[in-house]
N, CA and C atoms as an extended XYZ file, in Angstrom:
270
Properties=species:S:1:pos:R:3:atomname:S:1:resname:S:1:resid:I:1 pbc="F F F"
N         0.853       -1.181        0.000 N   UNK     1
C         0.000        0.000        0.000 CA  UNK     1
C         0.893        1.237        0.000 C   UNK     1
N         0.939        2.575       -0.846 N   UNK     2
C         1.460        3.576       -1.063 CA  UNK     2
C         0.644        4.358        0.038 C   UNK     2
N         1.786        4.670        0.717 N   UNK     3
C         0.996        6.164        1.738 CA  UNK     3
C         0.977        7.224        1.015 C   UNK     3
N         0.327        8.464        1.779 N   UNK     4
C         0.169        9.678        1.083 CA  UNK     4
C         0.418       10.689        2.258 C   UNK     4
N         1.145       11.909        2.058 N   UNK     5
C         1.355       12.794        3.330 CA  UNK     5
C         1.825       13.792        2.862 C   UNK     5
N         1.451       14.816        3.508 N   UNK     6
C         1.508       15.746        3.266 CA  UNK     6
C         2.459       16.918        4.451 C   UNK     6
N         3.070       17.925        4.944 N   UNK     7
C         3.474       18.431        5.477 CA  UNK     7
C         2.688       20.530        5.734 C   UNK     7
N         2.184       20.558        6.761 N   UNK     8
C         1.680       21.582        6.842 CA  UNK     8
C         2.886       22.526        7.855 C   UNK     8
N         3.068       24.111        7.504 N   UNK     9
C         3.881       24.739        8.381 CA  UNK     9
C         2.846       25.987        8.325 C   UNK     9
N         3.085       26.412        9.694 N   UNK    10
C         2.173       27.825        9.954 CA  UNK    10
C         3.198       28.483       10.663 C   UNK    10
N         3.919       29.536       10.043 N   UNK    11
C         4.559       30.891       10.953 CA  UNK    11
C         3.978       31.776       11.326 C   UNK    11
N         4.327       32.303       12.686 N   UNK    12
C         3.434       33.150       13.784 CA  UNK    12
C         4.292       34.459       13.609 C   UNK    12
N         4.398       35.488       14.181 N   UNK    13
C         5.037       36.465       14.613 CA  UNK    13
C         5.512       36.608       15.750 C   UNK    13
N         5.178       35.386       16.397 N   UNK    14
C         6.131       35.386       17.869 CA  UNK    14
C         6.362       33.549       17.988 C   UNK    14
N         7.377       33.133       19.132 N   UNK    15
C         7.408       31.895       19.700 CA  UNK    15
C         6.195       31.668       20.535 C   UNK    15
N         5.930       32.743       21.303 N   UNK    16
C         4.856       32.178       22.274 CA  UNK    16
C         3.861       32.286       21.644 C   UNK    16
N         3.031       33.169       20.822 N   UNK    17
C         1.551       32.262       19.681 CA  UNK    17
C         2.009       31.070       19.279 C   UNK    17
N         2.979       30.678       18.087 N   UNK    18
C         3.165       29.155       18.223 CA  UNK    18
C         3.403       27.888       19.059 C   UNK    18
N         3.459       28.829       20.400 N   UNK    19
C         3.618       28.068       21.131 CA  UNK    19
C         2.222       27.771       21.931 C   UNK    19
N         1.496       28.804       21.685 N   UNK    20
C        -0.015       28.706       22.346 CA  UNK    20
C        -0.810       27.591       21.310 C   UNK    20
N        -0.504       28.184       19.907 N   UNK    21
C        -1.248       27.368       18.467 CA  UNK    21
C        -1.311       26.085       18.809 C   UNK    21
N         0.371       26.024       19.048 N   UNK    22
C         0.858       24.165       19.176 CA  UNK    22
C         0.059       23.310       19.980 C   UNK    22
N         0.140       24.173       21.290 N   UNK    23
C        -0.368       23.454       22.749 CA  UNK    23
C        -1.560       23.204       22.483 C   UNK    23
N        -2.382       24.111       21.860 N   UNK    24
C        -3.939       23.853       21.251 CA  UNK    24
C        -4.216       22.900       20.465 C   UNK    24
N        -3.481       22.890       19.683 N   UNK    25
C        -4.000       21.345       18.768 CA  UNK    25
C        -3.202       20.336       18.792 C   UNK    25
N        -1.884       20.210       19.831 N   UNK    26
C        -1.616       19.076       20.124 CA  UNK    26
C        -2.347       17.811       20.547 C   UNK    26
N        -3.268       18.719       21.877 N   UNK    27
C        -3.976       18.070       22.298 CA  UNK    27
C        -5.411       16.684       21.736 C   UNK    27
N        -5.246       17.145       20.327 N   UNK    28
C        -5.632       16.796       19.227 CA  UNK    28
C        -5.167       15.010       19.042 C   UNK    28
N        -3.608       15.170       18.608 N   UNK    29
C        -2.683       14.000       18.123 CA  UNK    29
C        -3.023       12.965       19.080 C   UNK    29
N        -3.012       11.703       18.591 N   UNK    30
C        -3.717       10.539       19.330 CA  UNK    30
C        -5.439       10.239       19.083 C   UNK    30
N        -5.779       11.544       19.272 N   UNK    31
C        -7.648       11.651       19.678 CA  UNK    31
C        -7.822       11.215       18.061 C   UNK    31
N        -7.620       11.906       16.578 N   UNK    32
C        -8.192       11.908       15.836 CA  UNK    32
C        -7.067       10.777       14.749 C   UNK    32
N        -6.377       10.616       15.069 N   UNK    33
C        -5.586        9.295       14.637 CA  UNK    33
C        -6.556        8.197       14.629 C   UNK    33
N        -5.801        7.337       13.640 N   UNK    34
C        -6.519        5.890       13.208 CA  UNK    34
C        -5.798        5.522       12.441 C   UNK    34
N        -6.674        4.095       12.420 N   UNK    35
C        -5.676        3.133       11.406 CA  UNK    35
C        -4.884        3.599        9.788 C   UNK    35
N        -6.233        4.863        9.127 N   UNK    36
C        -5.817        5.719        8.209 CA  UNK    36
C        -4.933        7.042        7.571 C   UNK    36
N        -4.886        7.115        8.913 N   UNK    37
C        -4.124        8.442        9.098 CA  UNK    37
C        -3.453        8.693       10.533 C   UNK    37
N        -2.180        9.021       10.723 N   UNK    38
C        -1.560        9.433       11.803 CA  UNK    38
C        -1.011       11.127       11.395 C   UNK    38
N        -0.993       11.370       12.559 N   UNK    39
C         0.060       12.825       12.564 CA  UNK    39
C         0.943       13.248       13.375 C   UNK    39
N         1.997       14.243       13.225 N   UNK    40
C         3.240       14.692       14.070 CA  UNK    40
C         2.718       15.907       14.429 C   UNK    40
N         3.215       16.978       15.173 N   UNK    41
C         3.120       17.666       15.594 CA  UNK    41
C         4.502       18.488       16.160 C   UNK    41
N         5.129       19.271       15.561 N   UNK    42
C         6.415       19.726       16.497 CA  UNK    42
C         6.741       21.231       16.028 C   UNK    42
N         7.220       22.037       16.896 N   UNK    43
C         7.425       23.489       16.744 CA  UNK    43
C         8.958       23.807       17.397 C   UNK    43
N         9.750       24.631       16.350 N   UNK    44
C        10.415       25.389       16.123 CA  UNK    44
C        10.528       26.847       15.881 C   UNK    44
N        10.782       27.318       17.673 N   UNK    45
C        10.433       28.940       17.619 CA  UNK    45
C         8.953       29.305       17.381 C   UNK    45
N         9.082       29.838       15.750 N   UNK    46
C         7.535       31.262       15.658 CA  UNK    46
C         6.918       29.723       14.411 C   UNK    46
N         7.877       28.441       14.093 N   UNK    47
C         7.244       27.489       13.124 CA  UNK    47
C         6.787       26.303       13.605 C   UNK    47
N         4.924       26.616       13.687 N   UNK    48
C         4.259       24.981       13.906 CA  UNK    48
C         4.052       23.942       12.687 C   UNK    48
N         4.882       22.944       13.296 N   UNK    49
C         4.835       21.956       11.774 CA  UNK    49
C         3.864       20.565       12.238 C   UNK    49
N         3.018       20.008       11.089 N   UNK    50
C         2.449       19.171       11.423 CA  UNK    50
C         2.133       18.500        9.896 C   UNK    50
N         2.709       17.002       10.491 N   UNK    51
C         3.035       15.917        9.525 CA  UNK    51
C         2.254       14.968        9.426 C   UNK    51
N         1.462       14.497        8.817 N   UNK    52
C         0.343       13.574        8.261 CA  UNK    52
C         0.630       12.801        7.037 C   UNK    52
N         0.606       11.544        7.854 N   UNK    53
C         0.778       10.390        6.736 CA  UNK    53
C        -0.728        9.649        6.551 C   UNK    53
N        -0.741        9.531        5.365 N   UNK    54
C        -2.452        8.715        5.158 CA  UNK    54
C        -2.347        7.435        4.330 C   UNK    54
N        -3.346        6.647        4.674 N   UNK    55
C        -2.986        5.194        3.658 CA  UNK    55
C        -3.842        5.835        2.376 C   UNK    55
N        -4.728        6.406        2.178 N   UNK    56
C        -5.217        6.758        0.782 CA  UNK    56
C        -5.593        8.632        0.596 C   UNK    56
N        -5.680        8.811       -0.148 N   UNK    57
C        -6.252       10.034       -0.533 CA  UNK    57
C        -7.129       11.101       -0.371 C   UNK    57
N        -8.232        9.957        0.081 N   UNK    58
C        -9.413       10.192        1.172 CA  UNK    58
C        -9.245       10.428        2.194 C   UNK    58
N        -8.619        9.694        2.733 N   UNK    59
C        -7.605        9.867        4.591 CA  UNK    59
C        -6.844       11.305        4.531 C   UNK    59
N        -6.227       11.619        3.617 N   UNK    60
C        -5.467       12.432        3.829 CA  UNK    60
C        -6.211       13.744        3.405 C   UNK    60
N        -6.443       14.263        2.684 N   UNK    61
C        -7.792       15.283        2.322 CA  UNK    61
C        -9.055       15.112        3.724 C   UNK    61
N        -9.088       14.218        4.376 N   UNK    62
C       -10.010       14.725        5.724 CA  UNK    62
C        -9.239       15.069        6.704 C   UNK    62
N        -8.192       14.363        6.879 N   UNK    63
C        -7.426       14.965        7.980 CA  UNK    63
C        -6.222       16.397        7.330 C   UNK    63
N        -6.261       16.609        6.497 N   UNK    64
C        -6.160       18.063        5.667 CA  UNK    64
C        -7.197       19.410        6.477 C   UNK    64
N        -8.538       18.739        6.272 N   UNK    65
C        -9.478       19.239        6.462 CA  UNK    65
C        -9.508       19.842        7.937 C   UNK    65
N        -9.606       18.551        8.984 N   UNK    66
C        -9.611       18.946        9.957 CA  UNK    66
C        -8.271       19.500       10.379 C   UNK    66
N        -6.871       19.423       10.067 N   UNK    67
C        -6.016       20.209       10.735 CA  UNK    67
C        -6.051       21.591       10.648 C   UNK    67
N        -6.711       22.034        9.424 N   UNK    68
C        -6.572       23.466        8.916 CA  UNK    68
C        -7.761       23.918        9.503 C   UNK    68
N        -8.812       23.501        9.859 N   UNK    69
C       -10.254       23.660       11.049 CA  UNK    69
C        -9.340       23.961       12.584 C   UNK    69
N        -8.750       23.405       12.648 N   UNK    70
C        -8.145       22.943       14.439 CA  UNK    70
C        -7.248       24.464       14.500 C   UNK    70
N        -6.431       24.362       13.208 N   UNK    71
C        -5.472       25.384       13.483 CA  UNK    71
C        -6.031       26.939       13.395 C   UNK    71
N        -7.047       26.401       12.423 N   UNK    72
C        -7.743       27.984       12.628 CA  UNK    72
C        -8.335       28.372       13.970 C   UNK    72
N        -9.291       27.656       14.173 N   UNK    73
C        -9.715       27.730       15.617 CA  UNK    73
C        -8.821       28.056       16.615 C   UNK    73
N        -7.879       27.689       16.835 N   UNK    74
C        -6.744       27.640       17.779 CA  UNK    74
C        -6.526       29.480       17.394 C   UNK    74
N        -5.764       29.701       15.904 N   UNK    75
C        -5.335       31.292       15.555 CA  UNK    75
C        -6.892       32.224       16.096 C   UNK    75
N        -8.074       32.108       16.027 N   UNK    76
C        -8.930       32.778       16.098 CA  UNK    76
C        -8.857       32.986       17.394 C   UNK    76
N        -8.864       31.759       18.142 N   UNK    77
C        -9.053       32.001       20.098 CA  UNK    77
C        -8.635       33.019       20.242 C   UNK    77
N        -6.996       32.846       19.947 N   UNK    78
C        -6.124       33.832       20.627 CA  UNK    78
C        -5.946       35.143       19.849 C   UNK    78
N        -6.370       35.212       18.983 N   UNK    79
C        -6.802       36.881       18.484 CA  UNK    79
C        -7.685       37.134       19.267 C   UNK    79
N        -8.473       36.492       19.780 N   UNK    80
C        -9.951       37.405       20.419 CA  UNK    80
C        -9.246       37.465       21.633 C   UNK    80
N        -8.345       36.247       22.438 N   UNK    81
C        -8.049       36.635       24.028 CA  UNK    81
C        -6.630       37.805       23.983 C   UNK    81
N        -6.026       38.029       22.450 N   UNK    82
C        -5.195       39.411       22.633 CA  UNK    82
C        -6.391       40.332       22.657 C   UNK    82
N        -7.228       40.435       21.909 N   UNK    83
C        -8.394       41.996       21.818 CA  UNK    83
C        -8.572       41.830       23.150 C   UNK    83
N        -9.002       40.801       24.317 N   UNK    84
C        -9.057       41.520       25.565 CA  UNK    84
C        -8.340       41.965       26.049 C   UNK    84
N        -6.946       41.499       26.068 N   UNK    85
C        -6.076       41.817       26.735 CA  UNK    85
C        -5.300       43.434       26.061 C   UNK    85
N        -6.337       43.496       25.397 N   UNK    86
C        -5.686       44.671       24.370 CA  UNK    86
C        -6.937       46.108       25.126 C   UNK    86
N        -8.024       45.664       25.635 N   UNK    87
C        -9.159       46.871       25.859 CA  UNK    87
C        -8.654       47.630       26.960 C   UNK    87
N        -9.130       49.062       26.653 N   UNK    88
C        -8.496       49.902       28.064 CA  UNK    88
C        -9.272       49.781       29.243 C   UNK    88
N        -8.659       50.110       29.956 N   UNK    89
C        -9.688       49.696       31.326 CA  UNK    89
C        -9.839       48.457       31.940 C   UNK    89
N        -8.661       47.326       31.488 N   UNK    90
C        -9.067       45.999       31.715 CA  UNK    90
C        -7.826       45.720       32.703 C   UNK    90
């Protein structure tokens, strides 16, 4: 059987957002794994990298899907918890 994988990198403007990004969807790796698809997860500085191997095409285009869902979610949180931390008076 030919695997299929793909390599995703997201650069931040700081270590600690990638380091918040990471911690967020690490928590992920294991949970959404299966027999079809596994993934890595590892960060360097302001670069979160995450590695997905799939046994077919299908596997890999859903878990495509959901990493780029996870990671967004994760970038959105923490834009909204800087805008608080950003309001005067707080």
């Amino acid at each position: 059987m030919t695997a299929h994988d793909a390599t995703l990198e997201f650069e931040y403007e700081t270590p600690s957002r990638a380091r918040l990004v990471a911690g967020s969807v690490a928590r992920e790796i294991g949970e959404i794994d299966d027999e079809r698809s596994q993934t890595r997860i590892e960060r360097d500085g302001a670069v979160v990298r995450l590695e997905i191997v799939a046994a077919d095409v299908v596997a890999l285009r859903a878990a495509l899907n959901t990493w780029f869902s996870l990671v967004d979610v994760a970038e959105r949180t923490a834009d909204v918890g800087d805008g608080v931390l950003e309001e005067p008076g707080t």
